[in-house]
PDB file of C-alpha atoms in Angstrom:
ATOM      1  CA  UNK A  10     125.940 119.142 -57.491  1.00  0.00           C
ATOM      2  CA  UNK A  11     124.509 117.812 -60.725  1.00  0.00           C
ATOM      3  CA  UNK A  12     125.433 115.320 -63.388  1.00  0.00           C
ATOM      4  CA  UNK A  13     126.031 116.988 -66.733  1.00  0.00           C
ATOM      5  CA  UNK A  14     125.206 115.582 -70.160  1.00  0.00           C
ATOM      6  CA  UNK A  15     128.340 114.444 -72.028  1.00  0.00           C
ATOM      7  CA  UNK A  16     128.324 115.148 -75.774  1.00  0.00           C
ATOM      8  CA  UNK A  17     129.169 112.205 -78.032  1.00  0.00           C
ATOM      9  CA  UNK A  18     131.133 112.119 -81.279  1.00  0.00           C
ATOM     10  CA  UNK A  19     130.227 113.149 -84.003  1.00  0.00           C
ATOM     11  CA  UNK A  20     128.276 115.979 -82.282  1.00  0.00           C
ATOM     12  CA  UNK A  21     129.513 119.187 -83.977  1.00  0.00           C
ATOM     13  CA  UNK A  22     129.612 121.069 -80.642  1.00  0.00           C
ATOM     14  CA  UNK A  23     132.692 118.990 -79.767  1.00  0.00           C
ATOM     15  CA  UNK A  24     134.523 120.953 -82.501  1.00  0.00           C
ATOM     16  CA  UNK A  25     133.986 124.315 -80.772  1.00  0.00           C
ATOM     17  CA  UNK A  26     137.184 126.076 -79.713  1.00  0.00           C
ATOM     18  CA  UNK A  27     136.895 127.101 -76.056  1.00  0.00           C
ATOM     19  CA  UNK A  28     137.339 130.687 -74.889  1.00  0.00           C
ATOM     20  CA  UNK A  29     139.566 131.666 -71.956  1.00  0.00           C
ATOM     21  CA  UNK A  30     137.960 131.847 -68.518  1.00  0.00           C
ATOM     22  CA  UNK A  31     137.812 135.447 -67.335  1.00  0.00           C
ATOM     23  CA  UNK A  32     135.369 135.269 -64.409  1.00  0.00           C
ATOM     24  CA  UNK A  33     136.408 133.266 -61.371  1.00  0.00           C
ATOM     25  CA  UNK A  34     133.114 133.228 -59.496  1.00  0.00           C
ATOM     26  CA  UNK A  35     130.659 130.882 -57.779  1.00  0.00           C
ATOM     27  CA  UNK A  36     129.247 129.780 -61.149  1.00  0.00           C
ATOM     28  CA  UNK A  37     132.697 128.563 -62.175  1.00  0.00           C
ATOM     29  CA  UNK A  38     133.165 126.730 -58.873  1.00  0.00           C
ATOM     30  CA  UNK A  39     129.771 125.054 -59.323  1.00  0.00           C
ATOM     31  CA  UNK A  40     130.654 123.994 -62.883  1.00  0.00           C
ATOM     32  CA  UNK A  41     133.955 122.511 -61.666  1.00  0.00           C
ATOM     33  CA  UNK A  42     132.113 120.602 -58.934  1.00  0.00           C
ATOM     34  CA  UNK A  43     129.508 119.307 -61.419  1.00  0.00           C
ATOM     35  CA  UNK A  44     132.242 118.291 -63.878  1.00  0.00           C
ATOM     36  CA  UNK A  45     134.071 116.267 -61.211  1.00  0.00           C
ATOM     37  CA  UNK A  46     130.828 114.515 -60.256  1.00  0.00           C
ATOM     38  CA  UNK A  47     130.093 113.782 -63.940  1.00  0.00           C
ATOM     39  CA  UNK A  48     133.643 112.518 -64.616  1.00  0.00           C
ATOM     40  CA  UNK A  49     133.688 110.197 -61.591  1.00  0.00           C
ATOM     41  CA  UNK A  50     130.199 108.866 -62.355  1.00  0.00           C
ATOM     42  CA  UNK A  51     130.981 108.173 -66.048  1.00  0.00           C
ATOM     43  CA  UNK A  52     133.626 106.831 -64.990  1.00  0.00           C
ATOM     44  CA  UNK A  53     136.586 108.640 -66.521  1.00  0.00           C
ATOM     45  CA  UNK A  54     139.955 110.152 -65.621  1.00  0.00           C
ATOM     46  CA  UNK A  55     139.463 113.498 -67.371  1.00  0.00           C
ATOM     47  CA  UNK A  56     136.720 115.766 -68.649  1.00  0.00           C
ATOM     48  CA  UNK A  57     136.935 119.015 -70.599  1.00  0.00           C
ATOM     49  CA  UNK A  58     134.247 121.699 -70.404  1.00  0.00           C
ATOM     50  CA  UNK A  59     133.700 121.342 -74.171  1.00  0.00           C
ATOM     51  CA  UNK A  60     132.468 117.791 -73.584  1.00  0.00           C
ATOM     52  CA  UNK A  61     129.621 119.100 -71.413  1.00  0.00           C
ATOM     53  CA  UNK A  62     128.747 121.878 -73.884  1.00  0.00           C
ATOM     54  CA  UNK A  63     130.485 124.658 -71.932  1.00  0.00           C
ATOM     55  CA  UNK A  64     132.990 126.268 -74.246  1.00  0.00           C
ATOM     56  CA  UNK A  65     135.526 127.655 -71.802  1.00  0.00           C
ATOM     57  CA  UNK A  66     139.156 126.626 -71.207  1.00  0.00           C
ATOM     58  CA  UNK A  67     138.558 124.354 -68.222  1.00  0.00           C
ATOM     59  CA  UNK A  68     139.315 120.713 -67.571  1.00  0.00           C
ATOM     60  CA  UNK A  69     139.136 118.393 -64.586  1.00  0.00           C
ATOM     61  CA  UNK A  70     141.059 115.190 -64.077  1.00  0.00           C
ATOM     62  CA  UNK A  71     142.040 112.513 -61.582  1.00  0.00           C
ATOM     63  CA  UNK A  72     144.463 109.848 -62.795  1.00  0.00           C
ATOM     64  CA  UNK A  73     144.943 108.285 -59.328  1.00  0.00           C
ATOM     65  CA  UNK A  74     143.970 104.671 -58.769  1.00  0.00           C
ATOM     66  CA  UNK A  75     142.012 105.654 -55.657  1.00  0.00           C
ATOM     67  CA  UNK A  76     140.273 108.624 -57.322  1.00  0.00           C
ATOM     68  CA  UNK A  77     141.358 110.970 -54.560  1.00  0.00           C
ATOM     69  CA  UNK A  78     143.656 113.386 -56.413  1.00  0.00           C
ATOM     70  CA  UNK A  79     141.283 115.724 -58.269  1.00  0.00           C
ATOM     71  CA  UNK A  80     142.962 118.405 -60.337  1.00  0.00           C
ATOM     72  CA  UNK A  81     141.315 121.356 -62.052  1.00  0.00           C
ATOM     73  CA  UNK A  82     143.127 123.256 -64.820  1.00  0.00           C
ATOM     74  CA  UNK A  83     141.765 126.583 -65.997  1.00  0.00           C
ATOM     75  CA  UNK A  84     143.247 128.338 -69.022  1.00  0.00           C
ATOM     76  CA  UNK A  85     145.984 125.676 -69.277  1.00  0.00           C
ATOM     77  CA  UNK A  86     148.947 126.218 -71.594  1.00  0.00           C
ATOM     78  CA  UNK A  87     151.638 123.660 -72.415  1.00  0.00           C
ATOM     79  CA  UNK A  88     154.945 125.495 -72.004  1.00  0.00           C
ATOM     80  CA  UNK A  89     157.193 122.625 -73.087  1.00  0.00           C
ATOM     81  CA  UNK A  90     156.890 119.012 -74.204  1.00  0.00           C
ATOM     82  CA  UNK A  91     159.504 116.240 -74.318  1.00  0.00           C
ATOM     83  CA  UNK A  92     159.740 112.593 -75.171  1.00  0.00           C
ATOM     84  CA  UNK A  93     157.153 110.406 -76.796  1.00  0.00           C
ATOM     85  CA  UNK A  94     154.561 108.061 -75.364  1.00  0.00           C
ATOM     86  CA  UNK A  95     152.169 105.788 -77.228  1.00  0.00           C
ATOM     87  CA  UNK A  96     149.212 104.796 -75.115  1.00  0.00           C
ATOM     88  CA  UNK A  97     145.738 103.361 -75.609  1.00  0.00           C
ATOM     89  CA  UNK A  98     143.314 106.227 -75.202  1.00  0.00           C
ATOM     90  CA  UNK A  99     139.595 106.243 -74.696  1.00  0.00           C
ATOM     91  CA  UNK A 100     137.210 109.150 -74.344  1.00  0.00           C
ATOM     92  CA  UNK A 101     133.902 109.776 -72.582  1.00  0.00           C
ATOM     93  CA  UNK A 102     132.721 111.441 -75.818  1.00  0.00           C
ATOM     94  CA  UNK A 103     133.686 108.357 -77.865  1.00  0.00           C
ATOM     95  CA  UNK A 104     132.369 105.631 -75.545  1.00  0.00           C
ATOM     96  CA  UNK A 105     133.593 102.070 -75.941  1.00  0.00           C
ATOM     97  CA  UNK A 106     136.510 102.781 -78.282  1.00  0.00           C
ATOM     98  CA  UNK A 107     140.211 102.656 -77.453  1.00  0.00           C
ATOM     99  CA  UNK A 108     143.071 103.324 -79.858  1.00  0.00           C
ATOM    100  CA  UNK A 109     146.791 103.978 -79.613  1.00  0.00           C
ATOM    101  CA  UNK A 110     147.748 107.665 -79.766  1.00  0.00           C
ATOM    102  CA  UNK A 111     151.253 109.116 -79.728  1.00  0.00           C
ATOM    103  CA  UNK A 112     151.818 112.139 -77.467  1.00  0.00           C
ATOM    104  CA  UNK A 113     154.577 113.860 -75.495  1.00  0.00           C
ATOM    105  CA  UNK A 114     155.649 111.896 -72.416  1.00  0.00           C
ATOM    106  CA  UNK A 115     156.615 114.929 -70.285  1.00  0.00           C
ATOM    107  CA  UNK A 116     155.082 118.380 -70.307  1.00  0.00           C
ATOM    108  CA  UNK A 117     155.314 121.617 -68.352  1.00  0.00           C
ATOM    109  CA  UNK A 118     151.973 123.351 -67.876  1.00  0.00           C
ATOM    110  CA  UNK A 119     150.901 126.833 -66.838  1.00  0.00           C
ATOM    111  CA  UNK A 120     147.380 127.002 -65.398  1.00  0.00           C
ATOM    112  CA  UNK A 121     145.023 128.770 -63.022  1.00  0.00           C
ATOM    113  CA  UNK A 122     142.866 127.400 -60.219  1.00  0.00           C
ATOM    114  CA  UNK A 123     139.208 128.202 -59.442  1.00  0.00           C
ATOM    115  CA  UNK A 124     140.271 131.405 -57.702  1.00  0.00           C
ATOM    116  CA  UNK A 125     142.363 132.569 -60.666  1.00  0.00           C
ATOM    117  CA  UNK A 126     145.706 131.868 -58.969  1.00  0.00           C
ATOM    118  CA  UNK A 127     148.391 131.001 -61.536  1.00  0.00           C
ATOM    119  CA  UNK A 128     150.864 128.137 -61.186  1.00  0.00           C
ATOM    120  CA  UNK A 129     153.153 125.901 -63.226  1.00  0.00           C
ATOM    121  CA  UNK A 130     153.886 122.204 -62.846  1.00  0.00           C
ATOM    122  CA  UNK A 131     155.418 119.255 -64.671  1.00  0.00           C
ATOM    123  CA  UNK A 132     153.540 116.118 -65.601  1.00  0.00           C
ATOM    124  CA  UNK A 133     154.636 112.827 -67.129  1.00  0.00           C
ATOM    125  CA  UNK A 134     153.201 109.512 -68.231  1.00  0.00           C
ATOM    126  CA  UNK A 135     149.449 109.104 -67.951  1.00  0.00           C
ATOM    127  CA  UNK A 136     149.016 112.507 -66.295  1.00  0.00           C
ATOM    128  CA  UNK A 137     150.760 114.232 -69.226  1.00  0.00           C
ATOM    129  CA  UNK A 138     148.749 112.200 -71.740  1.00  0.00           C
ATOM    130  CA  UNK A 139     145.463 113.019 -69.962  1.00  0.00           C
ATOM    131  CA  UNK A 140     146.230 116.750 -69.923  1.00  0.00           C
ATOM    132  CA  UNK A 141     147.092 116.742 -73.646  1.00  0.00           C
ATOM    133  CA  UNK A 142     143.946 114.737 -74.456  1.00  0.00           C
ATOM    134  CA  UNK A 143     141.677 117.106 -72.504  1.00  0.00           C
ATOM    135  CA  UNK A 144     143.411 120.208 -73.871  1.00  0.00           C
ATOM    136  CA  UNK A 145     142.749 118.880 -77.381  1.00  0.00           C
ATOM    137  CA  UNK A 146     139.022 119.035 -76.525  1.00  0.00           C
ATOM    138  CA  UNK A 147     139.419 122.712 -75.648  1.00  0.00           C
ATOM    139  CA  UNK A 148     140.772 123.221 -79.179  1.00  0.00           C
ATOM    140  CA  UNK A 149     137.906 121.293 -80.805  1.00  0.00           C
ATOM    141  CA  UNK A 150     140.005 118.188 -81.412  1.00  0.00           C
ATOM    142  CA  UNK A 151     139.267 114.561 -80.501  1.00  0.00           C
ATOM    143  CA  UNK A 152     141.571 111.575 -80.124  1.00  0.00           C
ATOM    144  CA  UNK A 153     139.934 110.020 -83.205  1.00  0.00           C
ATOM    145  CA  UNK A 154     141.520 112.846 -85.232  1.00  0.00           C
ATOM    146  CA  UNK A 155     144.864 111.073 -84.702  1.00  0.00           C
ATOM    147  CA  UNK A 156     143.515 107.915 -86.381  1.00  0.00           C
ATOM    148  CA  UNK A 157     143.273 106.999 -90.042  1.00  0.00           C
ATOM    149  CA  UNK A 158     140.178 108.162 -91.932  1.00  0.00           C
ATOM    150  CA  UNK A 159     139.056 104.548 -92.174  1.00  0.00           C
ATOM    151  CA  UNK A 160     139.193 103.956 -88.400  1.00  0.00           C
ATOM    152  CA  UNK A 161     137.599 107.335 -87.621  1.00  0.00           C
ATOM    153  CA  UNK A 162     134.731 106.725 -90.062  1.00  0.00           C
ATOM    154  CA  UNK A 163     134.105 103.217 -88.653  1.00  0.00           C
ATOM    155  CA  UNK A 164     133.878 104.642 -85.136  1.00  0.00           C
ATOM    156  CA  UNK A 165     131.585 107.464 -86.329  1.00  0.00           C
ATOM    157  CA  UNK A 166     129.282 104.976 -88.084  1.00  0.00           C
ATOM    158  CA  UNK A 167     129.057 102.689 -85.047  1.00  0.00           C
ATOM    159  CA  UNK A 168     128.305 105.576 -82.672  1.00  0.00           C
ATOM    160  CA  UNK A 169     125.677 107.098 -84.987  1.00  0.00           C
ATOM    161  CA  UNK A 170     124.014 103.673 -85.270  1.00  0.00           C
ATOM    162  CA  UNK A 171     124.065 103.251 -81.445  1.00  0.00           C
ATOM    163  CA  UNK A 172     122.562 106.729 -80.956  1.00  0.00           C
ATOM    164  CA  UNK A 173     119.764 105.969 -83.460  1.00  0.00           C
ATOM    165  CA  UNK A 174     118.981 102.700 -81.670  1.00  0.00           C
ATOM    166  CA  UNK A 175     118.788 104.492 -78.299  1.00  0.00           C
ATOM    167  CA  UNK A 176     116.412 107.163 -79.583  1.00  0.00           C
ATOM    168  CA  UNK A 177     114.040 104.743 -81.328  1.00  0.00           C
TER     169      UNK A 177
END
């Protein structure tokens, strides 16, 4: 297992649209394992492959308090969405910033596991929000895209300044 480097906003690679996973092999299983290790270490509740510069439709998550309910979604598709939830969201690619984002409260998802086996399930509350947030990454979208231009530009400026200070 290995910790992966998490890309930070405004890195343009975060805007890459991920391609469907077609090979369910040992390399994929290793990537999933490395992504879980990276997510838990960060610490976070979700991580999309795009955030670690792998542009495939894969995300890992664990919204449990005890961090013992890992879930891997490969080629996820939201089949239906209901209700509305407004929740403070943060992101491992936008460290230190939290803003309210409005999303569907309940979703039905079609996905595959690391062996390519298809399934469907329903999610609500924080699990539904996390899935939508991570799936946005797979489409090259970040939670800051839901904010006003003013807020997004302030966050961008602060992160760019922090990155310059770290590299000098």
